[in-house]
Structures are given as structure tokens and as C-alpha cells.
Tab-separated table of C-alpha atoms and ligand atoms in Angstrom:
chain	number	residue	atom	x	y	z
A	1	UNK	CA	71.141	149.322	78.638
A	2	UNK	CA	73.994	146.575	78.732
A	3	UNK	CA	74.735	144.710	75.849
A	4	UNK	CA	74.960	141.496	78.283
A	5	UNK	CA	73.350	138.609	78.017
A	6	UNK	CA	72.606	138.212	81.831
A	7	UNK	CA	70.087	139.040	83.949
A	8	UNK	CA	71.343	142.182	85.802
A	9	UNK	CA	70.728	141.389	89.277
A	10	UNK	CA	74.025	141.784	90.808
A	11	UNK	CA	75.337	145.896	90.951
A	12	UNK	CA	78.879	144.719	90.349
A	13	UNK	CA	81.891	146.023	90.834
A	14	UNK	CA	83.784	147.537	87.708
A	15	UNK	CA	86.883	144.522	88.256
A	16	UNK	CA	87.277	141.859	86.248
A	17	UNK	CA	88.931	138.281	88.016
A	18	UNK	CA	90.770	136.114	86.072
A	19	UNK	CA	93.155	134.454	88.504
A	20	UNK	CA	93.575	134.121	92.484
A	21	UNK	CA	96.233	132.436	94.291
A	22	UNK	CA	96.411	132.467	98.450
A	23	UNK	CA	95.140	135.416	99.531
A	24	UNK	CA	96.426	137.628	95.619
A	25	UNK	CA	93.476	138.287	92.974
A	26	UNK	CA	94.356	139.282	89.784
A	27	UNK	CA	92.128	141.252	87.118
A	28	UNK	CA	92.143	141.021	83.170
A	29	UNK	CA	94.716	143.677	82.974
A	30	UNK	CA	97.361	142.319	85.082
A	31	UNK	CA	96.394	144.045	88.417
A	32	UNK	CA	97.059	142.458	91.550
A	33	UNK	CA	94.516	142.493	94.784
A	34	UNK	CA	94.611	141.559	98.373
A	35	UNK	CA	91.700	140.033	98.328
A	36	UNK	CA	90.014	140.878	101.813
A	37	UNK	CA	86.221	139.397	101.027
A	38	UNK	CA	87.236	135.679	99.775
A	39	UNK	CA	84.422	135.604	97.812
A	40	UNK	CA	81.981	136.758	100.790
A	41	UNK	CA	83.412	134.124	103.287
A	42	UNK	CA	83.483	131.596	100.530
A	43	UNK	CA	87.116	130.643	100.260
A	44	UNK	CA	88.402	130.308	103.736
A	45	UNK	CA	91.487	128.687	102.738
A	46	UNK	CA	92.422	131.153	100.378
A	47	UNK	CA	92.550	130.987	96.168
A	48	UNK	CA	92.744	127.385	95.217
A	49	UNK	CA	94.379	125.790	97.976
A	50	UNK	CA	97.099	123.024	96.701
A	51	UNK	CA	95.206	120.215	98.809
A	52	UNK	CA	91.585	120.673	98.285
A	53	UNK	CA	93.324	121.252	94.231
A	54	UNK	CA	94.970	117.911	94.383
A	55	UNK	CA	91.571	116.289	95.243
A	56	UNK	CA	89.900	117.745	92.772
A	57	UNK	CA	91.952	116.950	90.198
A	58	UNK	CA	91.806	112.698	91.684
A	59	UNK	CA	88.349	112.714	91.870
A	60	UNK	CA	88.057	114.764	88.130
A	61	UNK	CA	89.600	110.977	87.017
A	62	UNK	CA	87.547	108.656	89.024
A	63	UNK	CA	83.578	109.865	88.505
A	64	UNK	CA	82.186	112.931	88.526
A	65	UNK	CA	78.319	111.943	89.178
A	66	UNK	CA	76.267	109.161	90.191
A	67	UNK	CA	72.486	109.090	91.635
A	68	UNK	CA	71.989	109.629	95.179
A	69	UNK	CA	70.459	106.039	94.848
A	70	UNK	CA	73.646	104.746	95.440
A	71	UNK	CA	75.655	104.881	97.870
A	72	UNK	CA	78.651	107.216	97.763
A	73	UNK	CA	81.783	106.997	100.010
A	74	UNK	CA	83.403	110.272	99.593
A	75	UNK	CA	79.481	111.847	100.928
A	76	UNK	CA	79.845	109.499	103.936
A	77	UNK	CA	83.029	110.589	104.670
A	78	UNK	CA	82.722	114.208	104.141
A	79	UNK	CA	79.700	114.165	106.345
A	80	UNK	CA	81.721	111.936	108.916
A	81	UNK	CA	84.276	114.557	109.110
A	82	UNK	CA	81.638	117.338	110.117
A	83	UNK	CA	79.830	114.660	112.460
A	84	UNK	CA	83.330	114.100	113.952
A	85	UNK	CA	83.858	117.508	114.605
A	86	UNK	CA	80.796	119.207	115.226
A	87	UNK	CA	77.403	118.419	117.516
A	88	UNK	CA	75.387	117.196	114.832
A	89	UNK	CA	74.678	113.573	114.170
A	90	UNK	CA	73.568	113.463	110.096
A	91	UNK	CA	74.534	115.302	107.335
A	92	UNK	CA	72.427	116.160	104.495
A	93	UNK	CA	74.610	117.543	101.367
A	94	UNK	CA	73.326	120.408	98.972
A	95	UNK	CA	74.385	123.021	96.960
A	96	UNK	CA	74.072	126.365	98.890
A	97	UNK	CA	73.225	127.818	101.558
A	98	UNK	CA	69.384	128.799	100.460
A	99	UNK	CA	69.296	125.246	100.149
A	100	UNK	CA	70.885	124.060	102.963
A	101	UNK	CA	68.530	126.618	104.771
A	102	UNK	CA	65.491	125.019	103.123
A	103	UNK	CA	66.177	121.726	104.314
A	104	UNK	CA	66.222	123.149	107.654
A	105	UNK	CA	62.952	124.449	107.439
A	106	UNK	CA	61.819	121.610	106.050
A	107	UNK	CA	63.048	119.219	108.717
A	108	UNK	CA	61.920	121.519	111.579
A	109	UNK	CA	58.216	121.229	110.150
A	110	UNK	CA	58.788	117.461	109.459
A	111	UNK	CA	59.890	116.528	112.958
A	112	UNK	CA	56.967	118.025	113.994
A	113	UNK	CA	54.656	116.961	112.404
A	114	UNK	CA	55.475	113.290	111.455
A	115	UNK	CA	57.745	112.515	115.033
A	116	UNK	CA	56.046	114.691	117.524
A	117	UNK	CA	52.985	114.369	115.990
A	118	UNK	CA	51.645	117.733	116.555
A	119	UNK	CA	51.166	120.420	113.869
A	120	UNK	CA	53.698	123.191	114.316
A	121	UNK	CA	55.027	124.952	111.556
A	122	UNK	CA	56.200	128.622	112.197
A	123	UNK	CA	59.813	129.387	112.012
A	124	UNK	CA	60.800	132.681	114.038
A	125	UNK	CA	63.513	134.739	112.854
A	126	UNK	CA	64.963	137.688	113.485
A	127	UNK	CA	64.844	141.181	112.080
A	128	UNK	CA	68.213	142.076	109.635
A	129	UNK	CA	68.614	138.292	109.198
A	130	UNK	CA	69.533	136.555	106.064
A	131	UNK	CA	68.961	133.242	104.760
A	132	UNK	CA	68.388	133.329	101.296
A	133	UNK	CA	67.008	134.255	98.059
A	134	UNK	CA	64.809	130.409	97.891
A	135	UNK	CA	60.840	132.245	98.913
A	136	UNK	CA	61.312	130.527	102.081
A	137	UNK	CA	64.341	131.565	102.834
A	138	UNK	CA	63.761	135.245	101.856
A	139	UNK	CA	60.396	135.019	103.435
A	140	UNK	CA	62.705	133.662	106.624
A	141	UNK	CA	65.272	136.995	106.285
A	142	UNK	CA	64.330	140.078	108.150
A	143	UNK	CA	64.819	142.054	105.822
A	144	UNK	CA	61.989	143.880	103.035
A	145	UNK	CA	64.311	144.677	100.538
A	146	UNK	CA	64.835	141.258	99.457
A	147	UNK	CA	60.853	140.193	99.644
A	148	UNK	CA	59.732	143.255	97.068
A	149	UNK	CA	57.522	141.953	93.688
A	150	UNK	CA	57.460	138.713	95.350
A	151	UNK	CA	53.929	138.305	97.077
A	152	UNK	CA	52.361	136.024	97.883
A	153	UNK	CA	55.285	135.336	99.985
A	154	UNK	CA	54.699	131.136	102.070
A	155	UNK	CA	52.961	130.812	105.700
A	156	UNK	CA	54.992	130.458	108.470
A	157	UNK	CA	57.737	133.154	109.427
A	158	UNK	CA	57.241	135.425	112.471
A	159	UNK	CA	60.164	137.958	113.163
A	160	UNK	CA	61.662	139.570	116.020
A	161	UNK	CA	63.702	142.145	117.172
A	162	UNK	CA	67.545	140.522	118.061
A	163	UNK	CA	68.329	140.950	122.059
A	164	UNK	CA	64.530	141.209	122.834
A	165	UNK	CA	63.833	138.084	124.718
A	166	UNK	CA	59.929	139.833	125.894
A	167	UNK	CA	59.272	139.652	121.919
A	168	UNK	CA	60.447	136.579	121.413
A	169	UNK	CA	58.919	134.880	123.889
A	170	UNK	CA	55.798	136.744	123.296
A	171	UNK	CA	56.135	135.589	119.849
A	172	UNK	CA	56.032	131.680	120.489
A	173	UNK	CA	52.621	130.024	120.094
A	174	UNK	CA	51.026	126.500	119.510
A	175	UNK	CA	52.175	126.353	115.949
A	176	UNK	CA	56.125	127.173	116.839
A	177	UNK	CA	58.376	125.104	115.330
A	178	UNK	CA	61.819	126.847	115.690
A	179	UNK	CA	63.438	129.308	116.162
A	180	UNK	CA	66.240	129.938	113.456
A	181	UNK	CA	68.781	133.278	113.801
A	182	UNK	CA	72.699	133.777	112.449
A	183	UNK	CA	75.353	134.329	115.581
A	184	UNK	CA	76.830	137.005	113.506
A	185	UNK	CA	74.266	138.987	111.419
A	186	UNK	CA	76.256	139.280	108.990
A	187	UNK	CA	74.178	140.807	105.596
A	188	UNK	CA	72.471	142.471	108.151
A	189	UNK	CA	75.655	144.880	108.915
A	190	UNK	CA	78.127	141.994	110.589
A	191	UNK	CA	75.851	142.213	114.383
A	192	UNK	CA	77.110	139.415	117.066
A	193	UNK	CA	74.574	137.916	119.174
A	194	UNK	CA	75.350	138.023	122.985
A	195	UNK	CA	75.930	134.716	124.724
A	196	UNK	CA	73.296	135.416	127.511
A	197	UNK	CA	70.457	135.919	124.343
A	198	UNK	CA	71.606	132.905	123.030
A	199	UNK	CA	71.620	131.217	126.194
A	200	UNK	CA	68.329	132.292	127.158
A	201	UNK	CA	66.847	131.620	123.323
A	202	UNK	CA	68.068	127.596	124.309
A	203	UNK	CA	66.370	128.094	127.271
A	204	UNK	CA	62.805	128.809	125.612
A	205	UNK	CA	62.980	126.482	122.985
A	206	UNK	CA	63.636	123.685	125.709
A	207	UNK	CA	60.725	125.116	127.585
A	208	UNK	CA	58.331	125.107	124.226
A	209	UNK	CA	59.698	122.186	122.948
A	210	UNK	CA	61.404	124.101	119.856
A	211	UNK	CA	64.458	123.250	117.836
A	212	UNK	CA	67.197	125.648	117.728
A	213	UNK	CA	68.413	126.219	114.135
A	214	UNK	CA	71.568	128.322	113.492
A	215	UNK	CA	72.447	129.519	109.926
A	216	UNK	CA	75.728	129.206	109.925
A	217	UNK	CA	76.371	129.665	105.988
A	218	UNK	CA	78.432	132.476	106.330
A	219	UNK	CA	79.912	131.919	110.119
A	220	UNK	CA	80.911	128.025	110.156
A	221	UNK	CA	84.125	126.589	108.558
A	222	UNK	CA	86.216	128.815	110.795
A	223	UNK	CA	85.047	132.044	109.714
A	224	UNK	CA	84.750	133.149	113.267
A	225	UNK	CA	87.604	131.755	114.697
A	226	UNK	CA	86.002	128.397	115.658
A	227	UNK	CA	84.755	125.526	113.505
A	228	UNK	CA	81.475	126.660	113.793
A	229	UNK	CA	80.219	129.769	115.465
A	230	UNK	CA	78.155	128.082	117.911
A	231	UNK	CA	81.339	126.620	119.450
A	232	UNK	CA	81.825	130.190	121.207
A	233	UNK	CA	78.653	129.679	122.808
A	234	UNK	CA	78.105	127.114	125.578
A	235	UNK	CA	74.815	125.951	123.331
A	236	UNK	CA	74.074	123.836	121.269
A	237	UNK	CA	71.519	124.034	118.280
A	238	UNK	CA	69.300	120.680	117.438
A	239	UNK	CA	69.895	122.351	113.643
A	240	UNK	CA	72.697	124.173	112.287
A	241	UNK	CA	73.844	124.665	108.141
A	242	UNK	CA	76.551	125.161	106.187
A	243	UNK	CA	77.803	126.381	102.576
A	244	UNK	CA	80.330	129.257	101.509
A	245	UNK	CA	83.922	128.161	103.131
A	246	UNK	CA	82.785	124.264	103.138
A	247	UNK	CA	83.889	124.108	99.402
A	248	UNK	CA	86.828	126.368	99.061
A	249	UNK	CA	84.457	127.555	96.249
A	250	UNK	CA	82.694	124.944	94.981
A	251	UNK	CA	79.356	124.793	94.873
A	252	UNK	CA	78.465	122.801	98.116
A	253	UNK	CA	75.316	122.891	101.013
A	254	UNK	CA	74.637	121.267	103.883
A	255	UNK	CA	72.240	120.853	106.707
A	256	UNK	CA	73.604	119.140	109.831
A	257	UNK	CA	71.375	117.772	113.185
A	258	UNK	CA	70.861	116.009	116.095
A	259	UNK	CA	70.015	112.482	116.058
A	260	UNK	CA	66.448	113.151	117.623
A	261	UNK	CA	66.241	114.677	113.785
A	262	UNK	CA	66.832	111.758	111.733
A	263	UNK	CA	63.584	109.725	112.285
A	264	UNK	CA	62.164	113.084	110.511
A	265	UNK	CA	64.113	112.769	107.141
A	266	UNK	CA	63.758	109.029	106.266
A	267	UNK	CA	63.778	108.146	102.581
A	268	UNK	CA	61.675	110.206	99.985
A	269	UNK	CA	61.257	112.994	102.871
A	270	UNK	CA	64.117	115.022	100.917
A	271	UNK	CA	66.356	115.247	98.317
A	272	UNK	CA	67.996	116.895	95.387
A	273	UNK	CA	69.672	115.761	92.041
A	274	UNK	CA	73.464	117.686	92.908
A	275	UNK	CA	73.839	117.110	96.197
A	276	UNK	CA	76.639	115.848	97.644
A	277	UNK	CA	78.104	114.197	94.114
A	278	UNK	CA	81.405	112.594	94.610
A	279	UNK	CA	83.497	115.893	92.935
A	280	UNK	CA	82.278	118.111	95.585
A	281	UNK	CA	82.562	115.504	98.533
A	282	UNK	CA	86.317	114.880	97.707
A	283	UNK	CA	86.373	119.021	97.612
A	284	UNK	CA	84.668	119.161	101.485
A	285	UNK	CA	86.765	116.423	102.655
A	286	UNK	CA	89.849	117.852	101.424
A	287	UNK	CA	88.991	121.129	102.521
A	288	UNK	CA	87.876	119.947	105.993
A	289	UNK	CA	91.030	118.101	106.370
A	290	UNK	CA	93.494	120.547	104.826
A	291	UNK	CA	91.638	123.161	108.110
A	292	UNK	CA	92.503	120.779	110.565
A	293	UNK	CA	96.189	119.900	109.207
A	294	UNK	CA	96.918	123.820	109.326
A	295	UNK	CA	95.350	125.011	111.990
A	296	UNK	CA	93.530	126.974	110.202
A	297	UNK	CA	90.570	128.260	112.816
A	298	UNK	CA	92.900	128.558	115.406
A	299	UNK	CA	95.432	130.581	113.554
A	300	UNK	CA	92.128	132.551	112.421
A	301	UNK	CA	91.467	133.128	115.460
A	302	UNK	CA	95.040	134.445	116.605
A	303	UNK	CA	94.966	136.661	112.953
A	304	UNK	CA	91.356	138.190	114.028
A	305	UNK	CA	92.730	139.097	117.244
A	306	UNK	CA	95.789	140.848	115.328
A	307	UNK	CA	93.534	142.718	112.876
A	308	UNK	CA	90.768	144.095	115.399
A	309	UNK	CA	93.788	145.344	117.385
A	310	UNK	CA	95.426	146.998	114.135
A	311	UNK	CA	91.923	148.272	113.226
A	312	UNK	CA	91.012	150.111	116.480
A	313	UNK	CA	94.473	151.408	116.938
A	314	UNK	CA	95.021	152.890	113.479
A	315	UNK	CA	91.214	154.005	113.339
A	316	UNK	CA	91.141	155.545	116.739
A	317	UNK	CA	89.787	158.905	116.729
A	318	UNK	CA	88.597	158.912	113.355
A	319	UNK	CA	85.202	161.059	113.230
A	320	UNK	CA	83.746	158.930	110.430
A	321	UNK	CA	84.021	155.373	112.077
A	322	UNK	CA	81.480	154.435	114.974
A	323	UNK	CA	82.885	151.142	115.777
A	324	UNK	CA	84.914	147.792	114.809
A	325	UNK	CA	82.997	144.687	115.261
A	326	UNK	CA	82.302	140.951	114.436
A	327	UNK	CA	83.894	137.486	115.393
A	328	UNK	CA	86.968	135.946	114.273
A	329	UNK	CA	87.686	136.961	110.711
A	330	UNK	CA	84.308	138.385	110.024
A	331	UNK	CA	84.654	141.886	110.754
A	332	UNK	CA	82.601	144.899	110.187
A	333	UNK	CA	83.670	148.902	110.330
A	334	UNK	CA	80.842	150.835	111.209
A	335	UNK	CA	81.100	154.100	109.855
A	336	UNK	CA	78.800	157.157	110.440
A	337	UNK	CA	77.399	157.461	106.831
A	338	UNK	CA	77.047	155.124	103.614
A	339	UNK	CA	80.660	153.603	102.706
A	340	UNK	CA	80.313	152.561	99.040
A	341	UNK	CA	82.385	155.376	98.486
A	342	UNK	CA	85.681	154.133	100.758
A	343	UNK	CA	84.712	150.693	99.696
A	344	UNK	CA	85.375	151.758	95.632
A	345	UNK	CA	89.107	153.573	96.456
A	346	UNK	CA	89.912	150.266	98.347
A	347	UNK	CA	89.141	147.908	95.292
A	348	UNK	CA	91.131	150.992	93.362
A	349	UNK	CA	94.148	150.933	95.606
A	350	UNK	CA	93.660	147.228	95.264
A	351	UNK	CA	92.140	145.799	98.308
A	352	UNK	CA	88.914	143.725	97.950
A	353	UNK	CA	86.662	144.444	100.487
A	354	UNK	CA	82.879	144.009	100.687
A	355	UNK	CA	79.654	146.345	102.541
A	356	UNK	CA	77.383	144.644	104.753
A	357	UNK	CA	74.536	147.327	104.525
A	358	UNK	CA	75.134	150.576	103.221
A	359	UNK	CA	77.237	152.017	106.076
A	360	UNK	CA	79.499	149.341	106.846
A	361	UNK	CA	83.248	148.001	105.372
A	362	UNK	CA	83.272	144.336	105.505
A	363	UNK	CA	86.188	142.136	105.874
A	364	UNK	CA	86.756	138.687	105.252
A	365	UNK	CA	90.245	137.695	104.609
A	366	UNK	CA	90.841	133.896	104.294
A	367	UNK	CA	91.918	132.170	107.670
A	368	UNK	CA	95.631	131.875	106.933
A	369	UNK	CA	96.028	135.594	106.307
A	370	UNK	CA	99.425	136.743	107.381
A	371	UNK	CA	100.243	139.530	109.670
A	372	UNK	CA	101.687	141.423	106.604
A	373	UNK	CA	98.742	140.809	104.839
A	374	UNK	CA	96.940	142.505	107.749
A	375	UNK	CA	99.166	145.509	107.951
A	376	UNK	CA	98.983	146.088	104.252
A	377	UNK	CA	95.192	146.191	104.627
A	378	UNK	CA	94.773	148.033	107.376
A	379	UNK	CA	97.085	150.817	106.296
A	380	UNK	CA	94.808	151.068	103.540
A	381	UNK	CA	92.112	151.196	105.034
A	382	UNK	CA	93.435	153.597	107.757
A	383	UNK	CA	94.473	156.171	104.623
A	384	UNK	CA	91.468	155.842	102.919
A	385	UNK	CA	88.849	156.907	105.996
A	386	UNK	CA	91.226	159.237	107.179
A	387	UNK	CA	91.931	161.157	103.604
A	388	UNK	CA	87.945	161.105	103.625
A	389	UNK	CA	87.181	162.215	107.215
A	390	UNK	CA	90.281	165.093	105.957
A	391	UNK	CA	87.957	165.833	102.754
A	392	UNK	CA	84.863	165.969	104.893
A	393	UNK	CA	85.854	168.547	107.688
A	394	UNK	CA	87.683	170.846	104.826
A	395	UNK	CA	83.941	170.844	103.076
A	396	UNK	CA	82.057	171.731	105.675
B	1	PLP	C1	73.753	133.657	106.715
B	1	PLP	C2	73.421	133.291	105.302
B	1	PLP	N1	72.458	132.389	105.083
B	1	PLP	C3	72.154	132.016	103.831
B	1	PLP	C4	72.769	132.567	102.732
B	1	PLP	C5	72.381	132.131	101.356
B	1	PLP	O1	73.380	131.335	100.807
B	1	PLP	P1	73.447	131.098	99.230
B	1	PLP	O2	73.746	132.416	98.603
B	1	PLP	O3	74.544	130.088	99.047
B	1	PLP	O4	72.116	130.572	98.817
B	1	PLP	C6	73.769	133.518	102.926
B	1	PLP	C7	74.441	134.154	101.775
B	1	PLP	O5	75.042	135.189	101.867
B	1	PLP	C8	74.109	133.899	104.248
B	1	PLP	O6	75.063	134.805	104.497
């Protein structure tokens, strides 16, 4: 048993953080890391990033809380900035991302009910999704693993196979809401979805008069190589939310939409004691700005293009890697059996990268990763799988 006070739900890693700068980690004893997961897409901008610091720090002197009862400048211009730059028309600020995914749950039944004036509820997801650990959200995610020893679980969440239009549409009935997937599994083992499924998903929510929600916790703020995922896509969703990379990694949530959405969250519909306090609005703002003053999604998407073509060249051949996938800087190498075990002699050769699944390497590297950076890591990586795929033929 461990003589820690926590809860042990996390299986950590055996590495202690005590300092991060760019895209460099450092443990307690001095070691340094390329840090390849940014905290699982969390600080896009790399380790405390001067700017978004600098705001901080201003805002740290000014006030660090007030009510949501009054109104707060740095929420309406942190929310202007993603209104500015985005399809949605109203922001609503959180904390996370089960949050964030809660509100848009909550705002799909709402509109329904209270604008439309009909009584749809059900939210249809998709099998290997993720969108939280709230028991909607986990009752949302396709996935059992993360509904065990919680039963009863809410009403309302029908799932689907991805790429299987047939099922979806065969799943739609009078009590549809929405229809909410990711447009990069990512938990699920880092999956894009196709443009035409999209396309034709926007097509049958028009026709059944459902909203489109995409869960874009882990793919917005660049990760992908746009703002926001759905900007690859020629479709746009009535519902999309955010959290990870919005606060270069402070706590922050938030749930975007349309303006046909905002007669359905009117006050007392929603709300929430953190969200959106003035500290972590000066961090989004700063952060939101500091991506657009660098670049930052387009060079993303120039450094994902670099690092898939590094990654299939130095991995071609390999026996124990299927495939390289993902979008923008949210990559995932398939291999052909569990990969815990290349994942460990990474972190000890002192790359951080993350699984997505059991049989897949994840990598997130922040969006101003360097070209060096990307060599170093691949070469890693490349030694690693191929001193294992060596290891495995000699033991057979
Ligand atoms: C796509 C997606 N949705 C929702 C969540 C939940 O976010 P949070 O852990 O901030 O509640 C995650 C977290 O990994 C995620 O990747």
C-alpha cells in the first residue's frame, strides 16, 4: 500500500516535475526532458510562456475573484477573442473540459426544450469517444472502462460506431437532441474523422433538426494545426468546447455556440462559482493573443507536417509499427502490440511521451516545437522501436 495521502486513481509515471521551461521538463533530481505530451495537449505554448506569465503576474495585483454577478471585463474579452476568431457567437467560461462538456449537454437539452419547445433529450456519441469523468460526460464516452462501479449511469446517451452513417442515422429518433463526437478521437487511440462523415453527420442533423456539438477539449487551441479542429472541415458545429491548451495550464473551460443558442442559456439557466474569474481570463486572453502574435497554429501546422514526415521515414519498415496518424501536432504511432513498454524507455532516455490506448505512442509537443526538437525525438523514438522490434525477432 502507499503511504500517500491521495486517492490513487492515476497509474503514474515513476518522474517527478519540478520545473518546465519551453518545450525542457525537469525532475527532482536534476534530469532534463523533452517534453513531447505538454501535459496531454494542455500547454500548447510550451512551459510557462513569458506572455501569458506576464499577465498572470498583472492580474495576481489587480483581483483575483469576484462573483459572476458582476460584470467582468477580462471574461468579455477573453470570450471576444474566441468569438472573433471562431464560429461561435457566446462564450460560457468553466473550469475543464468535463465541464465545458456538461454545459454542452445541458444547452443542447435546454434549446430544446425551452426554444423549440419540443422534448428532445438524447445526445448520440460515438464508440471510443471521450468526454469526461462528470456521469454525464462518462455516460457520453464510448468507452466501458471508464463507466465501471458507477450505475445507475443518467438517461440520454445512444452510441455509435464512427464512419457508420446507416447506424447513425438509424440511431436518430423523436427524442434526438445532438449529436456530439471529437474530430480526432484522441483517448480513444488518436482516430481522425473523415471530412465526408463529418459532412454527411451536418447533413442529418440539418435534416432532424439536431445541433452539432464537437468536443474539442483536446483538438482546439491549435492542437491540430488550426485554431480549432473543425476549421479543417468545411462544417460548422451549432456547439463546440474548449479546455486543455486554452490556459497554458491553468485551470480554464469553455463552451462556445451559435447565436440561435443563446435564447437557451438566459440567466439562472447555468452557472458555476470559478468560472471565468478575472486570473484565468487575463491567462486565456494572453494565451489567445500570444497564438496569434507567433503564429503559433500555423507554424504547428508546418512542424506536424515535419514530424509525420520524420516519423514515417525513420519508422519505415519497422515490423512493430502499423501506422502514423492524427492531425497537426496530435499524433499517434500505432504499433502492433501494447506500447507501455517503449513508452517507459522514452521517459528513461528522457522524452515525455503519452499512450492513447494500450497500443499506441502519443505525441503532443507544444506548437512552437523546433525542427531540432523534432529530430531529437524522433531519433528516439526510431531507436527505441527498432532496438525492440531487434529484441523481438532474436526471441522468437
Ligand atoms: C476530448 C476530451 N473531452 C473531454 C475531456 C475531459 O476534460 P477534463 O479532464 O478537463 O475534464 C478530455 C480530457 O482528456 C478530452 O480529451
Amino acid at each position: 500500500m502507499s503511504d500517500s495521502a491521495l486517492f490513487q486513481t492515476y497509474a503514474r509515471f515513476p518522474i517527478t516535475l519540478v520545473k518546465g521551461k519551453g518545450s525542457r521538463l525537469w525532475d527532482d533530481q536534476g534530469k532534463e526532458y523533452l517534453d513531447f505530451m505538454s501535459g496531454l495537449a494542455v500547454t500548447n505554448l510550451g512551459h510557462v510562456p513569458d506572455a501569458v506569465k506576464e499577465a498572470l503576474i498583472d492580474q495576481l495585483d489587480r483581483l483575483w475573484h469576484m462573483s459572476n454577478l458582476f460584470s467582468n471585463p477580462n471574461q468579455e474579452k477573453a470570450a471576444r477573442l474566441l468569438v472573433d476568431n471562431s464560429c461561435a457567437d457566446a462564450v460560457f467560461f468553466c473550469n475543464s473540459g468535463a465541464e465545458a462538456n456538461e454545459a454542452a449537454i445541458k444547452i443542447a437539452r435546454r434549446y430544446h426544450q425551452k426554444v423549440k419547445g419540443n422534448d428532445r433529450y438524447e445526445i448520440i456519441t460515438l464508440f471510443q469517444s471521450f468526454h469526461g469523468r462528470t456521469l454525464a460526460t462518462l455516460t457520453a464516452t464510448g468507452q466501458d472502462k471508464v463507466k465501471e462501479g458507477f450505475l445507475p449511469l443518467p438517461e440520454g446517451f445512444r452510441h455509435v460506431p464512427l464512419h457508420d452513417i446507416a447506424a447513425l442515422e438509424a440511431a436518430i429518433n423523436d427524442k434526438t437532441a445532438a449529436i456530439m463526437l471529437e474530430l480526432v478521437q484522441a483517448e480513444g487511440g488518436v482516430i481522425p474523422v473523415d471530412r465526408d462523415y463529418l459532412r454527411e453527420v451536418r447533413a442529418l442533423c440539418d435534416r432532424h433538426g439536431l445541433l452539432l456539438i464537437v468536443d474539442e477539449v483536446q483538438t482546439g487551441m491549435g492542437r491540430t494545426g488550426k485554431l480549432f479542429a473543425y476549421q479543417h472541415y468545411d462544417v460548422e458545429p451549432d456547439v463546440f468546447t474548449l479546455a486543455k491548451g486554452i490556459g497554458s495550464g491553468f485551470p480554464v473551460g469553455a463552451m462556445l455556440a451559435k447565436e440561435h443558442l443563446k435564447p437557451a442559456f438566459v440567466a439562472g439557466a447555468h452557472a458555476t462559482t470559478f468560472g471565468g474569474t478575472p486570473i484565468a481570463m487575463a491567462v486565456v486572453a494572453a494565451t489567445i493573443e500570444t497564438m496569434l502574435k507567433e503564429k503559433a497554429v500555423e507554424r504547428a501546422a508546418e512542424a506536424s507536417e515535419y514530424l509525420i514526415g520524420q516519423l514515417q521515414e525513420k519508422l519505415a519498415g519497422l515490423p512493430n509499427v502499423d501506422q502514423v496518424r492524427g492531425k497537426g501536432l496530435l499524433i499517434g504511432i500505432l504499433c502492433n502490440g501494447p506500447a507501455g513498454e517503449a513508452i517507459a524507455e522514452l521517459h528513461n532516455r528522457g522524452l515525455l511521451v503519452v499512450p492513447a490506448g494500450p497500443n499506441v505512442i502519443r505525441l503532443l509537443p507544444n506548437l512552437l516545437v523546433t525542427h531540432e526538437e523534432i529530430d531529437t525525438a524522433v531519433g528516439l523514438i526510431a531507436s527505441v522501436l527498432t532496438e525492440q522490434a531487434a529484441a523481438k525477432s532474436v526471441s522468437l
